[in-house]
């Protein structure tokens, strides 16, 4: 048995995702069938549907806007930590130079 080659990462528009989510929520076909029909991974489609339910308030979790805000805050936090680290090093360097 040969190994499956990893599928290259693809990106989809919000309109496409919304269409897939609508097809899944209609109930005509299962998530697996929709994923197969559109050559998508079942996991990705399940995540899209789950996130749509969270955004609609039907399920607990972070909404898309909250996730974006959290990611931005984490990036800013990382940058600020790097800035503090640089300032600590500079302080130590200049303290040593002035002695």
Short mmCIF file of C-alpha atoms in Angstrom, two decimals:
data_model
loop_
_atom_site.label_atom_id
_atom_site.label_comp_id
_atom_site.label_asym_id
_atom_site.label_seq_id
_atom_site.Cartn_x
_atom_site.Cartn_y
_atom_site.Cartn_z
CA UNK A 1 0.00 0.00 0.00
CA UNK A 2 1.41 3.33 -1.07
CA UNK A 3 1.32 6.45 0.97
CA UNK A 4 -1.15 9.12 -0.01
CA UNK A 5 0.47 12.33 -1.16
CA UNK A 6 -0.56 15.27 0.99
CA UNK A 7 -3.11 17.46 -0.70
CA UNK A 8 -1.80 20.94 -1.47
CA UNK A 9 -3.34 23.64 0.70
CA UNK A 10 -6.15 25.43 -1.08
CA UNK A 11 -8.02 28.57 -0.17
CA UNK A 12 -11.69 29.26 -0.79
CA UNK A 13 -13.75 32.42 -0.95
CA UNK A 14 -16.27 33.20 1.75
CA UNK A 15 -19.04 32.94 -0.87
CA UNK A 16 -17.97 29.40 -1.78
CA UNK A 17 -17.85 28.36 1.88
CA UNK A 18 -21.29 29.89 2.47
CA UNK A 19 -22.69 27.89 -0.45
CA UNK A 20 -21.20 24.65 0.89
CA UNK A 21 -22.52 25.39 4.38
CA UNK A 22 -25.99 26.05 3.00
CA UNK A 23 -25.95 22.75 1.11
CA UNK A 24 -25.00 20.92 4.29
CA UNK A 25 -27.58 22.65 6.46
CA UNK A 26 -30.43 22.03 4.01
CA UNK A 27 -30.31 18.38 4.97
CA UNK A 28 -30.64 16.96 1.45
CA UNK A 29 -27.18 15.44 1.59
CA UNK A 30 -24.74 14.58 4.32
CA UNK A 31 -21.56 16.53 4.93
CA UNK A 32 -19.59 13.60 3.56
CA UNK A 33 -21.57 13.63 0.30
CA UNK A 34 -21.18 17.38 -0.15
CA UNK A 35 -17.45 17.13 0.53
CA UNK A 36 -17.05 14.34 -2.01
CA UNK A 37 -19.14 16.16 -4.64
CA UNK A 38 -16.93 19.26 -4.40
CA UNK A 39 -13.61 17.42 -3.88
CA UNK A 40 -13.20 18.82 -0.37
CA UNK A 41 -12.02 17.17 2.80
CA UNK A 42 -14.82 16.17 5.11
CA UNK A 43 -12.95 17.65 8.05
CA UNK A 44 -12.76 21.09 6.42
CA UNK A 45 -16.46 21.10 5.58
CA UNK A 46 -17.35 20.03 9.14
CA UNK A 47 -15.24 22.89 10.52
CA UNK A 48 -16.93 25.40 8.19
CA UNK A 49 -20.39 24.20 9.27
CA UNK A 50 -19.41 24.21 12.96
CA UNK A 51 -18.00 27.77 12.70
CA UNK A 52 -21.14 28.94 10.88
CA UNK A 53 -23.24 27.54 13.74
CA UNK A 54 -21.07 29.36 16.29
CA UNK A 55 -21.35 32.61 14.31
CA UNK A 56 -25.14 32.19 14.17
CA UNK A 57 -25.32 31.64 17.95
CA UNK A 58 -26.50 28.05 17.60
CA UNK A 59 -23.37 26.60 19.22
CA UNK A 60 -20.96 27.73 21.94
CA UNK A 61 -17.50 28.89 20.96
CA UNK A 62 -15.56 31.83 19.58
CA UNK A 63 -17.15 33.61 16.65
CA UNK A 64 -15.07 34.36 13.55
CA UNK A 65 -14.63 38.00 14.58
CA UNK A 66 -13.55 36.94 18.07
CA UNK A 67 -11.03 34.51 16.55
CA UNK A 68 -9.62 37.27 14.35
CA UNK A 69 -9.37 39.63 17.31
CA UNK A 70 -7.67 36.95 19.42
CA UNK A 71 -5.14 36.25 16.66
CA UNK A 72 -4.39 39.98 16.30
CA UNK A 73 -3.95 40.35 20.07
CA UNK A 74 -1.61 37.35 20.17
CA UNK A 75 0.51 38.84 17.36
CA UNK A 76 0.65 42.19 19.16
CA UNK A 77 1.53 40.47 22.44
CA UNK A 78 4.38 38.60 20.75
CA UNK A 79 5.70 41.82 19.19
CA UNK A 80 5.54 43.63 22.54
CA UNK A 81 7.38 40.79 24.26
CA UNK A 82 10.11 41.02 21.62
CA UNK A 83 10.30 44.79 22.14
CA UNK A 84 10.67 44.34 25.91
CA UNK A 85 13.37 41.70 25.34
CA UNK A 86 15.31 44.09 23.06
CA UNK A 87 15.03 46.88 25.64
CA UNK A 88 16.27 44.55 28.41
CA UNK A 89 19.30 43.58 26.31
CA UNK A 90 20.01 47.20 25.44
CA UNK A 91 19.75 48.21 29.10
CA UNK A 92 22.13 45.45 30.11
CA UNK A 93 24.58 46.40 27.34
CA UNK A 94 24.63 50.09 28.23
CA UNK A 95 24.86 49.35 31.97
CA UNK A 96 27.94 47.25 31.29
CA UNK A 97 29.46 49.93 29.01
CA UNK A 98 29.06 52.71 31.57
CA UNK A 99 30.90 50.84 34.34
#
